[in-house]
PDB file of C-alpha atoms and ligand atoms in Angstrom:
ATOM      1  CA  MET A  17     -26.665  16.304  37.558  1.00 77.00           C
ATOM      2  CA  ASN A  18     -25.225  17.774  34.354  1.00 90.00           C
ATOM      3  CA  PRO A  19     -23.070  15.396  32.344  1.00 93.00           C
ATOM      4  CA  CYS A  20     -19.344  16.137  32.372  1.00 96.00           C
ATOM      5  CA  ILE A  21     -18.483  13.149  30.190  1.00 97.00           C
ATOM      6  CA  GLU A  22     -20.691  11.346  27.708  1.00 97.00           C
ATOM      7  CA  LEU A  23     -19.705   8.422  25.490  1.00 98.00           C
ATOM      8  CA  ARG A  24     -21.973   6.730  22.958  1.00 97.00           C
ATOM      9  CA  GLY A  25     -20.986   3.728  20.878  1.00 97.00           C
ATOM     10  CA  VAL A  26     -17.273   4.414  21.341  1.00 97.00           C
ATOM     11  CA  ARG A  27     -14.829   2.021  19.764  1.00 97.00           C
ATOM     12  CA  CYS A  28     -11.061   2.345  19.589  1.00 96.00           C
ATOM     13  CA  THR A  29      -9.105   0.121  17.287  1.00 95.00           C
ATOM     14  CA  LEU A  30      -5.359   0.194  17.774  1.00 91.00           C
ATOM     15  CA  GLY A  31      -2.874  -2.002  15.951  1.00 88.00           C
ATOM     16  CA  GLY A  32      -5.797  -3.813  14.275  1.00 90.00           C
ATOM     17  CA  ARG A  33      -7.411  -4.717  17.609  1.00 93.00           C
ATOM     18  CA  THR A  34     -10.489  -3.236  19.307  1.00 94.00           C
ATOM     19  CA  VAL A  35      -9.145  -2.106  22.680  1.00 96.00           C
ATOM     20  CA  LEU A  36     -12.143  -0.027  23.767  1.00 97.00           C
ATOM     21  CA  ASP A  37     -15.803  -0.798  23.102  1.00 97.00           C
ATOM     22  CA  ILE A  38     -18.233   1.204  25.233  1.00 97.00           C
ATOM     23  CA  ASP A  39     -21.940   1.456  24.334  1.00 97.00           C
ATOM     24  CA  ARG A  40     -22.848   4.259  26.703  1.00 97.00           C
ATOM     25  CA  LEU A  41     -21.142   5.940  29.620  1.00 97.00           C
ATOM     26  CA  VAL A  42     -22.172   9.142  31.371  1.00 97.00           C
ATOM     27  CA  VAL A  43     -20.257  10.771  34.225  1.00 97.00           C
ATOM     28  CA  GLY A  44     -22.001  13.648  35.948  1.00 96.00           C
ATOM     29  CA  GLU A  45     -20.330  16.849  37.102  1.00 96.00           C
ATOM     30  CA  GLY A  46     -18.656  16.393  40.468  1.00 95.00           C
ATOM     31  CA  GLU A  47     -18.700  12.569  40.386  1.00 96.00           C
ATOM     32  CA  ARG A  48     -15.649  10.610  41.510  1.00 96.00           C
ATOM     33  CA  VAL A  49     -15.117   7.595  39.342  1.00 96.00           C
ATOM     34  CA  ALA A  50     -12.470   4.889  39.554  1.00 96.00           C
ATOM     35  CA  LEU A  51     -11.566   2.756  36.547  1.00 96.00           C
ATOM     36  CA  VAL A  52     -10.401  -0.723  37.480  1.00 96.00           C
ATOM     37  CA  GLY A  53      -9.377  -3.747  35.453  1.00 95.00           C
ATOM     38  CA  HIS A  54      -6.504  -5.977  34.462  1.00 93.00           C
ATOM     39  CA  ASN A  55      -3.405  -4.781  32.597  1.00 91.00           C
ATOM     40  CA  GLY A  56      -4.387  -3.969  29.062  1.00 92.00           C
ATOM     41  CA  ALA A  57      -8.117  -3.656  29.903  1.00 94.00           C
ATOM     42  CA  GLY A  58      -8.278  -0.248  28.219  1.00 95.00           C
ATOM     43  CA  LYS A  59      -8.262   2.084  31.243  1.00 95.00           C
ATOM     44  CA  SER A  60      -5.485   4.347  29.970  1.00 92.00           C
ATOM     45  CA  THR A  61      -6.913   4.284  26.467  1.00 95.00           C
ATOM     46  CA  LEU A  62     -10.192   5.565  27.897  1.00 96.00           C
ATOM     47  CA  LEU A  63      -8.335   8.372  29.722  1.00 95.00           C
ATOM     48  CA  ARG A  64      -6.497   9.252  26.504  1.00 93.00           C
ATOM     49  CA  VAL A  65      -9.810   9.432  24.663  1.00 95.00           C
ATOM     50  CA  LEU A  66     -11.191  11.717  27.395  1.00 95.00           C
ATOM     51  CA  SER A  67      -8.162  14.010  27.177  1.00 91.00           C
ATOM     52  CA  GLY A  68      -8.255  14.172  23.384  1.00 90.00           C
ATOM     53  CA  PHE A  69      -4.937  12.371  22.838  1.00 90.00           C
ATOM     54  CA  THR A  70      -6.641   9.434  21.125  1.00 92.00           C
ATOM     55  CA  ARG A  71      -9.573   9.962  18.762  1.00 94.00           C
ATOM     56  CA  PRO A  72     -12.014   7.029  18.795  1.00 96.00           C
ATOM     57  CA  THR A  73     -12.391   4.973  15.653  1.00 96.00           C
ATOM     58  CA  ALA A  74     -16.176   5.220  16.010  1.00 96.00           C
ATOM     59  CA  GLY A  75     -18.778   6.790  18.276  1.00 97.00           C
ATOM     60  CA  GLN A  76     -19.316  10.069  20.087  1.00 97.00           C
ATOM     61  CA  VAL A  77     -17.286  11.499  22.947  1.00 97.00           C
ATOM     62  CA  SER A  78     -18.258  14.680  24.708  1.00 96.00           C
ATOM     63  CA  VAL A  79     -16.147  16.135  27.531  1.00 96.00           C
ATOM     64  CA  LEU A  80     -17.189  19.364  29.237  1.00 95.00           C
ATOM     65  CA  GLY A  81     -19.472  20.000  26.293  1.00 93.00           C
ATOM     66  CA  VAL A  82     -16.712  19.580  23.696  1.00 93.00           C
ATOM     67  CA  ARG A  83     -16.978  16.832  21.080  1.00 94.00           C
ATOM     68  CA  LEU A  84     -13.705  14.910  20.952  1.00 94.00           C
ATOM     69  CA  ASP A  85     -14.596  12.449  18.209  1.00 93.00           C
ATOM     70  CA  THR A  86     -14.123  15.122  15.563  1.00 91.00           C
ATOM     71  CA  ARG A  87     -10.957  16.987  14.648  1.00 89.00           C
ATOM     72  CA  LEU A  88     -10.684  20.035  16.882  1.00 87.00           C
ATOM     73  CA  PRO A  89      -8.726  23.197  16.187  1.00 88.00           C
ATOM     74  CA  PRO A  90      -5.531  23.062  18.322  1.00 86.00           C
ATOM     75  CA  ALA A  91      -6.588  26.184  20.251  1.00 85.00           C
ATOM     76  CA  ARG A  92      -9.916  24.562  21.221  1.00 87.00           C
ATOM     77  CA  LEU A  93      -8.136  21.391  22.344  1.00 86.00           C
ATOM     78  CA  ARG A  94      -5.648  23.430  24.385  1.00 83.00           C
ATOM     79  CA  ALA A  95      -8.519  25.305  26.027  1.00 85.00           C
ATOM     80  CA  LEU A  96     -10.204  22.012  26.930  1.00 88.00           C
ATOM     81  CA  ARG A  97      -6.971  20.612  28.376  1.00 84.00           C
ATOM     82  CA  GLY A  98      -6.786  23.764  30.490  1.00 82.00           C
ATOM     83  CA  GLU A  99     -10.093  22.744  32.060  1.00 88.00           C
ATOM     84  CA  ALA A 100      -9.276  19.038  32.251  1.00 90.00           C
ATOM     85  CA  GLY A 101      -6.138  18.548  34.340  1.00 87.00           C
ATOM     86  CA  GLN A 102      -4.131  15.356  34.211  1.00 86.00           C
ATOM     87  CA  VAL A 103      -2.182  13.555  36.900  1.00 85.00           C
ATOM     88  CA  LEU A 104       0.024  10.973  35.228  1.00 76.00           C
ATOM     89  CA  GLN A 105       2.259   8.394  36.792  1.00 66.00           C
ATOM     90  CA  GLY A 106       5.624   9.915  37.658  1.00 57.00           C
ATOM     91  CA  LEU A 107       6.735  10.828  34.123  1.00 55.00           C
ATOM     92  CA  HIS A 108       5.693  14.394  33.971  1.00 78.00           C
ATOM     93  CA  LEU A 109       7.689  16.713  36.224  1.00 88.00           C
ATOM     94  CA  VAL A 110      10.776  18.596  35.120  1.00 90.00           C
ATOM     95  CA  PRO A 111      13.572  17.260  37.350  1.00 91.00           C
ATOM     96  CA  ARG A 112      15.837  20.298  37.340  1.00 92.00           C
ATOM     97  CA  LEU A 113      13.051  22.724  38.200  1.00 92.00           C
ATOM     98  CA  SER A 114      11.826  23.403  41.704  1.00 94.00           C
ATOM     99  CA  ALA A 115       8.490  22.201  43.002  1.00 95.00           C
ATOM    100  CA  LEU A 116       7.143  25.751  42.685  1.00 95.00           C
ATOM    101  CA  GLU A 117       8.330  26.126  39.065  1.00 92.00           C
ATOM    102  CA  ASN A 118       6.791  22.771  38.184  1.00 93.00           C
ATOM    103  CA  VAL A 119       3.478  23.850  39.668  1.00 93.00           C
ATOM    104  CA  LEU A 120       3.658  27.144  37.769  1.00 91.00           C
ATOM    105  CA  ILE A 121       3.815  25.190  34.509  1.00 85.00           C
ATOM    106  CA  GLY A 122       0.150  24.404  35.221  1.00 80.00           C
ATOM    107  CA  SER A 123      -0.642  28.102  34.782  1.00 79.00           C
ATOM    108  CA  LEU A 124       1.129  28.423  31.402  1.00 72.00           C
ATOM    109  CA  GLY A 125      -2.223  28.251  29.611  1.00 66.00           C
ATOM    110  CA  ARG A 126      -3.094  31.632  31.175  1.00 66.00           C
ATOM    111  CA  VAL A 127       0.330  33.247  30.800  1.00 58.00           C
ATOM    112  CA  THR A 128       0.742  34.728  27.343  1.00 59.00           C
ATOM    113  CA  GLY A 129       3.344  36.534  25.229  1.00 56.00           C
ATOM    114  CA  TRP A 130       6.954  37.027  26.341  1.00 55.00           C
ATOM    115  CA  ARG A 131       6.173  35.989  29.889  1.00 54.00           C
ATOM    116  CA  SER A 132       5.399  32.427  28.747  1.00 56.00           C
ATOM    117  CA  TRP A 133       8.596  32.247  26.631  1.00 56.00           C
ATOM    118  CA  VAL A 134      10.872  33.190  29.504  1.00 55.00           C
ATOM    119  CA  ARG A 135       8.648  31.694  32.186  1.00 63.00           C
ATOM    120  CA  ARG A 136       8.209  34.958  34.064  1.00 71.00           C
ATOM    121  CA  TYR A 137       4.982  34.490  35.928  1.00 80.00           C
ATOM    122  CA  PRO A 138       2.778  37.300  37.249  1.00 82.00           C
ATOM    123  CA  ALA A 139       2.798  37.659  41.055  1.00 87.00           C
ATOM    124  CA  HIS A 140      -0.779  36.381  41.402  1.00 89.00           C
ATOM    125  CA  GLU A 141       0.147  33.158  39.563  1.00 89.00           C
ATOM    126  CA  VAL A 142       3.103  32.628  41.910  1.00 92.00           C
ATOM    127  CA  GLU A 143       0.772  33.169  44.862  1.00 93.00           C
ATOM    128  CA  GLY A 144      -1.705  30.701  43.344  1.00 93.00           C
ATOM    129  CA  ALA A 145       1.050  28.104  42.906  1.00 94.00           C
ATOM    130  CA  ARG A 146       2.183  28.559  46.500  1.00 95.00           C
ATOM    131  CA  ALA A 147      -1.415  28.163  47.676  1.00 93.00           C
ATOM    132  CA  ALA A 148      -1.741  24.934  45.639  1.00 91.00           C
ATOM    133  CA  LEU A 149       1.475  23.595  47.212  1.00 93.00           C
ATOM    134  CA  ALA A 150       0.075  24.479  50.632  1.00 92.00           C
ATOM    135  CA  ARG A 151      -3.121  22.552  49.835  1.00 87.00           C
ATOM    136  CA  VAL A 152      -1.131  19.373  49.245  1.00 88.00           C
ATOM    137  CA  GLY A 153       1.186  19.992  52.219  1.00 89.00           C
ATOM    138  CA  MET A 154       4.281  20.809  50.149  1.00 92.00           C
ATOM    139  CA  LEU A 155       4.838  24.523  50.711  1.00 95.00           C
ATOM    140  CA  ASP A 156       7.969  23.927  52.805  1.00 95.00           C
ATOM    141  CA  GLN A 157       9.569  22.103  49.838  1.00 95.00           C
ATOM    142  CA  ALA A 158       8.562  24.770  47.274  1.00 96.00           C
ATOM    143  CA  SER A 159      12.142  25.650  46.328  1.00 95.00           C
ATOM    144  CA  MET A 160      13.462  22.065  46.180  1.00 96.00           C
ATOM    145  CA  ARG A 161      14.269  20.491  42.809  1.00 95.00           C
ATOM    146  CA  THR A 162      11.748  17.753  42.077  1.00 93.00           C
ATOM    147  CA  ASP A 163      14.477  15.166  41.456  1.00 92.00           C
ATOM    148  CA  GLY A 164      15.345  15.541  45.135  1.00 93.00           C
ATOM    149  CA  LEU A 165      11.826  14.677  46.275  1.00 92.00           C
ATOM    150  CA  SER A 166      10.387  11.273  47.166  1.00 89.00           C
ATOM    151  CA  GLY A 167       7.890   9.561  44.846  1.00 85.00           C
ATOM    152  CA  GLY A 168       4.974  10.561  47.075  1.00 85.00           C
ATOM    153  CA  GLU A 169       6.180  14.168  47.287  1.00 90.00           C
ATOM    154  CA  ARG A 170       6.559  14.337  43.513  1.00 90.00           C
ATOM    155  CA  GLN A 171       3.031  13.078  43.088  1.00 87.00           C
ATOM    156  CA  LYS A 172       1.785  15.817  45.458  1.00 89.00           C
ATOM    157  CA  VAL A 173       3.597  18.410  43.328  1.00 91.00           C
ATOM    158  CA  ALA A 174       1.873  16.933  40.260  1.00 89.00           C
ATOM    159  CA  ILE A 175      -1.491  17.281  41.998  1.00 88.00           C
ATOM    160  CA  ALA A 176      -0.684  20.885  42.966  1.00 90.00           C
ATOM    161  CA  ARG A 177       0.196  21.603  39.330  1.00 90.00           C
ATOM    162  CA  VAL A 178      -3.220  20.366  38.268  1.00 88.00           C
ATOM    163  CA  LEU A 179      -4.889  22.439  40.995  1.00 88.00           C
ATOM    164  CA  VAL A 180      -3.509  25.739  39.647  1.00 88.00           C
ATOM    165  CA  GLN A 181      -5.394  24.996  36.443  1.00 86.00           C
ATOM    166  CA  ALA A 182      -8.597  25.151  38.555  1.00 86.00           C
ATOM    167  CA  PRO A 183      -9.806  22.206  36.464  1.00 90.00           C
ATOM    168  CA  ARG A 184     -13.448  21.176  36.163  1.00 93.00           C
ATOM    169  CA  LEU A 185     -12.280  17.642  35.422  1.00 95.00           C
ATOM    170  CA  ILE A 186      -9.248  15.744  36.755  1.00 94.00           C
ATOM    171  CA  LEU A 187      -8.020  12.659  34.902  1.00 95.00           C
ATOM    172  CA  ALA A 188      -5.594  10.628  36.997  1.00 93.00           C
ATOM    173  CA  ASP A 189      -3.755   7.630  35.568  1.00 90.00           C
ATOM    174  CA  GLU A 190      -2.468   5.395  38.344  1.00 86.00           C
ATOM    175  CA  PRO A 191      -1.765   8.311  40.697  1.00 85.00           C
ATOM    176  CA  THR A 192      -0.324   5.944  43.307  1.00 84.00           C
ATOM    177  CA  ALA A 193       1.874   3.767  41.061  1.00 79.00           C
ATOM    178  CA  ALA A 194       5.283   3.017  42.603  1.00 73.00           C
ATOM    179  CA  LEU A 195       4.264   4.325  46.037  1.00 80.00           C
ATOM    180  CA  ASP A 196       4.375   2.310  49.245  1.00 83.00           C
ATOM    181  CA  PRO A 197       0.982   1.578  50.862  1.00 86.00           C
ATOM    182  CA  ALA A 198       1.149   4.456  53.362  1.00 86.00           C
ATOM    183  CA  ALA A 199       2.163   7.000  50.700  1.00 83.00           C
ATOM    184  CA  ALA A 200      -0.493   5.637  48.328  1.00 87.00           C
ATOM    185  CA  GLN A 201      -3.194   6.173  50.947  1.00 90.00           C
ATOM    186  CA  GLU A 202      -1.962   9.678  51.648  1.00 86.00           C
ATOM    187  CA  ILE A 203      -1.945  10.595  47.944  1.00 86.00           C
ATOM    188  CA  CYS A 204      -5.495   9.304  47.553  1.00 89.00           C
ATOM    189  CA  ARG A 205      -6.639  11.424  50.499  1.00 87.00           C
ATOM    190  CA  VAL A 206      -4.791  14.499  49.178  1.00 85.00           C
ATOM    191  CA  LEU A 207      -6.193  14.030  45.672  1.00 87.00           C
ATOM    192  CA  GLY A 208      -9.702  13.349  46.966  1.00 87.00           C
ATOM    193  CA  THR A 209      -9.677  16.474  49.126  1.00 85.00           C
ATOM    194  CA  ALA A 210      -7.894  18.702  46.628  1.00 82.00           C
ATOM    195  CA  ALA A 211     -10.276  17.744  43.815  1.00 87.00           C
ATOM    196  CA  GLY A 212     -13.008  19.677  45.625  1.00 86.00           C
ATOM    197  CA  ASP A 213     -16.035  20.030  43.337  1.00 90.00           C
ATOM    198  CA  ALA A 214     -14.199  18.905  40.197  1.00 93.00           C
ATOM    199  CA  THR A 215     -15.166  15.664  38.476  1.00 96.00           C
ATOM    200  CA  LEU A 216     -12.503  13.037  39.072  1.00 96.00           C
ATOM    201  CA  VAL A 217     -11.777   9.993  36.916  1.00 96.00           C
ATOM    202  CA  ALA A 218      -8.884   7.900  38.206  1.00 95.00           C
ATOM    203  CA  VAL A 219      -7.320   4.631  37.153  1.00 94.00           C
ATOM    204  CA  VAL A 220      -6.860   2.644  40.345  1.00 92.00           C
ATOM    205  CA  HIS A 221      -4.867  -0.580  40.505  1.00 88.00           C
ATOM    206  CA  ASN A 222      -4.948  -1.179  44.222  1.00 88.00           C
ATOM    207  CA  THR A 223      -8.622  -1.766  44.915  1.00 88.00           C
ATOM    208  CA  ALA A 224      -8.067  -1.290  48.658  1.00 89.00           C
ATOM    209  CA  LEU A 225      -7.753   2.427  47.843  1.00 91.00           C
ATOM    210  CA  LEU A 226     -11.167   2.711  46.184  1.00 93.00           C
ATOM    211  CA  PRO A 227     -13.048   4.035  49.250  1.00 92.00           C
ATOM    212  CA  LEU A 228     -10.549   6.904  49.536  1.00 91.00           C
ATOM    213  CA  LEU A 229     -10.942   8.091  45.987  1.00 90.00           C
ATOM    214  CA  ALA A 230     -14.199   7.040  44.380  1.00 94.00           C
ATOM    215  CA  ASP A 231     -17.922   6.972  44.885  1.00 94.00           C
ATOM    216  CA  ARG A 232     -18.472   5.018  41.681  1.00 96.00           C
ATOM    217  CA  VAL A 233     -16.388   2.177  40.237  1.00 97.00           C
ATOM    218  CA  ILE A 234     -16.282   1.075  36.613  1.00 97.00           C
ATOM    219  CA  GLY A 235     -14.764  -2.309  35.875  1.00 96.00           C
ATOM    220  CA  LEU A 236     -13.236  -2.750  32.425  1.00 96.00           C
ATOM    221  CA  ARG A 237     -12.319  -6.039  30.850  1.00 95.00           C
ATOM    222  CA  GLN A 238     -10.922  -6.264  27.330  1.00 93.00           C
ATOM    223  CA  GLY A 239     -12.137  -2.762  26.604  1.00 95.00           C
ATOM    224  CA  ARG A 240     -15.737  -3.296  27.748  1.00 96.00           C
ATOM    225  CA  VAL A 241     -17.569  -2.147  30.853  1.00 96.00           C
ATOM    226  CA  VAL A 242     -18.371  -5.241  32.904  1.00 95.00           C
ATOM    227  CA  PHE A 243     -19.744  -3.390  35.923  1.00 94.00           C
ATOM    228  CA  ASP A 244     -20.569   0.178  36.849  1.00 96.00           C
ATOM    229  CA  LEU A 245     -21.510   0.403  40.506  1.00 95.00           C
ATOM    230  CA  PRO A 246     -21.502   2.673  43.533  1.00 96.00           C
ATOM    231  CA  GLN A 247     -18.216   2.100  45.329  1.00 95.00           C
ATOM    232  CA  ALA A 248     -19.961   0.661  48.416  1.00 94.00           C
ATOM    233  CA  GLN A 249     -21.517  -2.096  46.280  1.00 94.00           C
ATOM    234  CA  VAL A 250     -18.266  -3.335  44.797  1.00 93.00           C
ATOM    235  CA  ASP A 251     -17.252  -6.512  46.560  1.00 90.00           C
ATOM    236  CA  GLU A 252     -14.681  -9.278  46.407  1.00 88.00           C
ATOM    237  CA  VAL A 253     -16.837 -11.381  44.112  1.00 88.00           C
ATOM    238  CA  GLN A 254     -17.090  -8.705  41.420  1.00 88.00           C
ATOM    239  CA  LEU A 255     -13.400  -7.912  41.684  1.00 89.00           C
ATOM    240  CA  ALA A 256     -12.405 -11.582  41.554  1.00 88.00           C
ATOM    241  CA  ALA A 257     -14.567 -12.001  38.436  1.00 88.00           C
ATOM    242  CA  LEU A 258     -13.048  -8.883  36.888  1.00 90.00           C
ATOM    243  CA  TYR A 259      -9.457  -9.900  37.512  1.00 87.00           C
ATOM    244  CA  GLY A 260     -10.026 -13.579  36.709  1.00 79.00           C
ATOM    245  CA  SER A 261      -7.606 -15.673  38.687  1.00 53.00           C
ATOM    246  CA  GLY A 262      -5.668 -12.621  39.869  1.00 44.00           C
ATOM    247  CA  PRO A 263      -5.814 -11.286  43.412  1.00 38.00           C
ATOM    248  CA  ALA A 264      -9.171  -9.750  44.310  1.00 37.00           C
ATOM    249  CA  ASN A 265      -7.778  -7.040  46.483  1.00 37.00           C
ATOM    250  CA  GLY A 266      -4.571  -5.215  47.160  1.00 37.00           C
ATOM    251  CA  ALA A 267      -1.955  -5.439  44.427  1.00 35.00           C
ATOM    252  CA  CYS A 268      -4.188  -6.186  41.434  1.00 37.00           C
ATOM    253  CA  GLY A 269      -1.416  -6.523  38.911  1.00 37.00           C
ATOM    254  CA  ARG A 270       0.203  -3.194  39.711  1.00 38.00           C
ATOM    255  CA  SER A 271       1.970  -1.909  36.657  1.00 40.00           C
ATOM    256  CA  ASP A 272       5.166  -1.307  38.599  1.00 38.00           C
ATOM    257  CA  ASP A 273       5.296  -4.893  39.816  1.00 35.00           C
ATOM    258  CA  PRO A 274       8.294  -6.499  38.054  1.00 33.00           C
ATOM    259  CA  LEU A 275       6.444  -9.814  37.792  1.00 32.00           C
ATOM    260  CA  VAL A 276       3.601  -8.087  36.009  1.00 37.00           C
ATOM    261  CA  SER A 277       6.022  -6.239  33.755  1.00 38.00           C
ATOM    262  CA  ALA A 278       7.650  -9.529  32.853  1.00 35.00           C
ATOM    263  CA  ARG A 279       4.243 -10.929  31.825  1.00 36.00           C
ATOM    264  CA  ARG A 280       3.315  -7.969  29.634  1.00 41.00           C
ATOM    265  CA  SER A 281       2.567  -8.701  26.023  1.00 40.00           C
ATOM    266  CA  PRO A 282       4.505  -6.833  23.320  1.00 39.00           C
ATOM    267  CA  ASP A 283       1.308  -4.801  22.742  1.00 40.00           C
ATOM    268  CA  GLU A 284       1.198  -3.660  26.331  1.00 43.00           C
ATOM    269  CA  ILE A 285       4.871  -2.756  26.267  1.00 41.00           C
ATOM    270  CA  GLU A 286       4.221  -0.723  23.133  1.00 42.00           C
ATOM    271  CA  SER A 287       1.261   0.946  24.864  1.00 43.00           C
ATOM    272  CA  ARG A 288       3.531   2.007  27.735  1.00 45.00           C
ATOM    273  CA  ARG A 289       6.104   3.347  25.272  1.00 44.00           C
ATOM    274  CA  TRP A 290       3.310   5.270  23.569  1.00 42.00           C
ATOM    275  CA  ARG A 291       2.264   6.787  26.884  1.00 43.00           C
ATOM    276  CA  GLN A 292       5.852   7.764  27.643  1.00 43.00           C
ATOM    277  CA  ARG A 293       6.118   9.406  24.217  1.00 40.00           C
ATOM    278  CA  THR A 294       2.887  11.308  24.929  1.00 38.00           C
ATOM    279  CA  CYS A 295       4.373  12.610  28.192  1.00 37.00           C
ATOM    280  CA  THR A 296       7.573  13.570  26.420  1.00 38.00           C
ATOM    281  CA  GLN A 297       5.615  15.447  23.767  1.00 38.00           C
ATOM    282  CA  THR A 298       3.509  17.185  26.430  1.00 37.00           C
ATOM    283  CA  ALA A 299       6.613  18.302  28.307  1.00 39.00           C
ATOM    284  CA  ALA A 300       8.359  19.287  25.089  1.00 40.00           C
ATOM    285  CA  SER A 301       5.410  21.439  24.048  1.00 38.00           C
ATOM    286  CA  ALA A 302       5.849  23.269  27.379  1.00 39.00           C
ATOM    287  CA  GLY A 303       9.541  23.693  26.544  1.00 40.00           C
ATOM    288  CA  HIS A 304      10.861  21.146  29.049  1.00 40.00           C
ATOM    289  CA  SER A 305      12.206  17.653  29.247  1.00 37.00           C
ATOM    290  CA  PRO A 306      10.113  15.176  31.248  1.00 36.00           C
ATOM    291  CA  CYS A 307      11.140  13.238  34.347  1.00 31.00           C
ATOM    292  CA  HIS A 308      11.900   9.554  33.913  1.00 29.00           C
TER     293      HIS A 308
HETATM  294  N1  LIG B 415      -0.743   2.744  20.229  1.00 55.17           N
HETATM  295  C1  LIG B 415      -1.149   1.502  20.394  1.00 55.17           C
HETATM  296  N2  LIG B 415      -1.009   0.596  19.417  1.00 55.17           N
HETATM  297  C2  LIG B 415      -1.444  -0.669  19.552  1.00 55.17           C
HETATM  298  N3  LIG B 415      -2.039  -1.145  20.677  1.00 55.17           N
HETATM  299  C3  LIG B 415      -2.189  -0.288  21.696  1.00 55.17           C
HETATM  300  C4  LIG B 415      -1.749   1.070  21.616  1.00 55.17           C
HETATM  301  N4  LIG B 415      -2.054   1.661  22.784  1.00 55.17           N
HETATM  302  C5  LIG B 415      -2.635   0.720  23.557  1.00 55.17           C
HETATM  303  N5  LIG B 415      -2.717  -0.453  22.906  1.00 55.17           N
HETATM  304  C6  LIG B 415      -3.288  -1.702  23.425  1.00 55.17           C
HETATM  305  O1  LIG B 415      -4.557  -1.402  23.968  1.00 55.17           O
HETATM  306  C7  LIG B 415      -4.822  -2.247  25.089  1.00 55.17           C
HETATM  307  C8  LIG B 415      -5.263  -1.366  26.239  1.00 55.17           C
HETATM  308  O2  LIG B 415      -4.135  -0.625  26.696  1.00 55.17           O
HETATM  309  P1  LIG B 415      -4.247   0.347  27.935  1.00 55.17           P
HETATM  310  O3  LIG B 415      -2.914   0.974  28.121  1.00 55.17           O
HETATM  311  O4  LIG B 415      -5.415   1.216  27.735  1.00 55.17           O
HETATM  312  O5  LIG B 415      -4.577  -0.671  29.117  1.00 55.17           O
HETATM  313  P2  LIG B 415      -4.628  -0.411  30.675  1.00 55.17           P
HETATM  314  O6  LIG B 415      -5.898  -0.997  31.157  1.00 55.17           O
HETATM  315  O7  LIG B 415      -4.400   1.008  30.974  1.00 55.17           O
HETATM  316  O8  LIG B 415      -3.392  -1.283  31.148  1.00 55.17           O
HETATM  317  P3  LIG B 415      -2.351  -1.089  32.380  1.00 55.17           P
HETATM  318  O9  LIG B 415      -3.121  -1.456  33.599  1.00 55.17           O
HETATM  319  O10 LIG B 415      -1.277  -2.072  32.059  1.00 55.17           O
HETATM  320  O11 LIG B 415      -1.878   0.318  32.376  1.00 55.17           O
HETATM  321  C9  LIG B 415      -3.557  -3.016  25.374  1.00 55.17           C
HETATM  322  O12 LIG B 415      -3.698  -4.328  24.910  1.00 55.17           O
HETATM  323  C10 LIG B 415      -2.502  -2.283  24.586  1.00 55.17           C
HETATM  324  O13 LIG B 415      -1.507  -3.147  24.159  1.00 55.17           O
END
C-alpha cells in the first residue's frame, strides 16, 4: 500500500508546550483511520499539521507526496488542499447561501478568472455539485439556505462540498459533534460510503461510532500515540486506559458537552478560538463569512 501520510519525529510546540510528539506514523492510501483521545490530546493539532495549517516545530511530514514541514509556495499548498478535503465541525458553511452554492464552493479551486470572482460556475460543476448532494441524500434541499437546515443536514452538505473536490484524502474533525446519536450514526455511514477510495482520517469522540467509520484506530494521549490498532482490536480496556477515569464508551468527553466545556483549561479554550479563526480565515479567503 502506498503511503498517503508519513510522519517522522514530528513535534509541535505551541505556547511553550509540546502538544504533539509522534516518532513515526504512516497511513496508507485508502485507509480509514480514527483519532481518539481526551480533550487536548492533540487530535486537532495533528489534523492541522496534515492540512498544512500548522507547521511542526521539528520532524518530517509528508502528505500525498508533499513535504509540509518546509515552507511551501502558496500555490502548492492550495493545490494540496484541493486534493485533501476537510470536514470541520459546523463552522464552515455560508449561512445565507443555498446548499448547492455551498457545495459549489468546493469546486472554486478549479474555477478560474472572472467566473471565480462572481461565482458563476460552469454547467458541469453545477451538475457535479448536484450529484454530490444526491450522494449524501440532500438533493431535494439543494436550493435551501444552509441556516435553515438541521445540524445533520448541514454536515451532509459539508461532506458533499468535500466530495466535489474529488479528494484523495479527507480530514474530518469531529464530523458528528453536536449531533444526536441517530444523526451521528447516519453521518458516519454517509461519510464512510461517500469517502469511496479516498484515505480518511477522522477525529472521533464517540467511540461507539468507530466501527462505522474506521478500520484503524489511533489513540493519542498528551500528544503521543499510545495505541495504533485495527478497529476490531480496540476494546474497553484500551479505551478506559486512554481516557483515564473518563467513560470508556459513548460520550468520551464530547467537545459540545457543556460540562466538558466548563472543565476546559484556558489553553484548550484558546485552541478552540484558534480553530474558529482558522475557519473564518478559510471562509474569508473564499470571499464568504463562516457559519457560527
Ligand atoms: N495556538 C495554540 N497555542 C497554544 N496552545 C495550543 C494552540 N493550539 C492548541 N494548543 C494546545 O494544544 C493541545 C492540543 O490541542 P488540540 O486542539 O489538538 O486537542 P484535541 O485533542 O483536538 O482536543 P479536543 O478533543 O478538545 O478538540 C491543547 O492543550 C491546546 O490547548
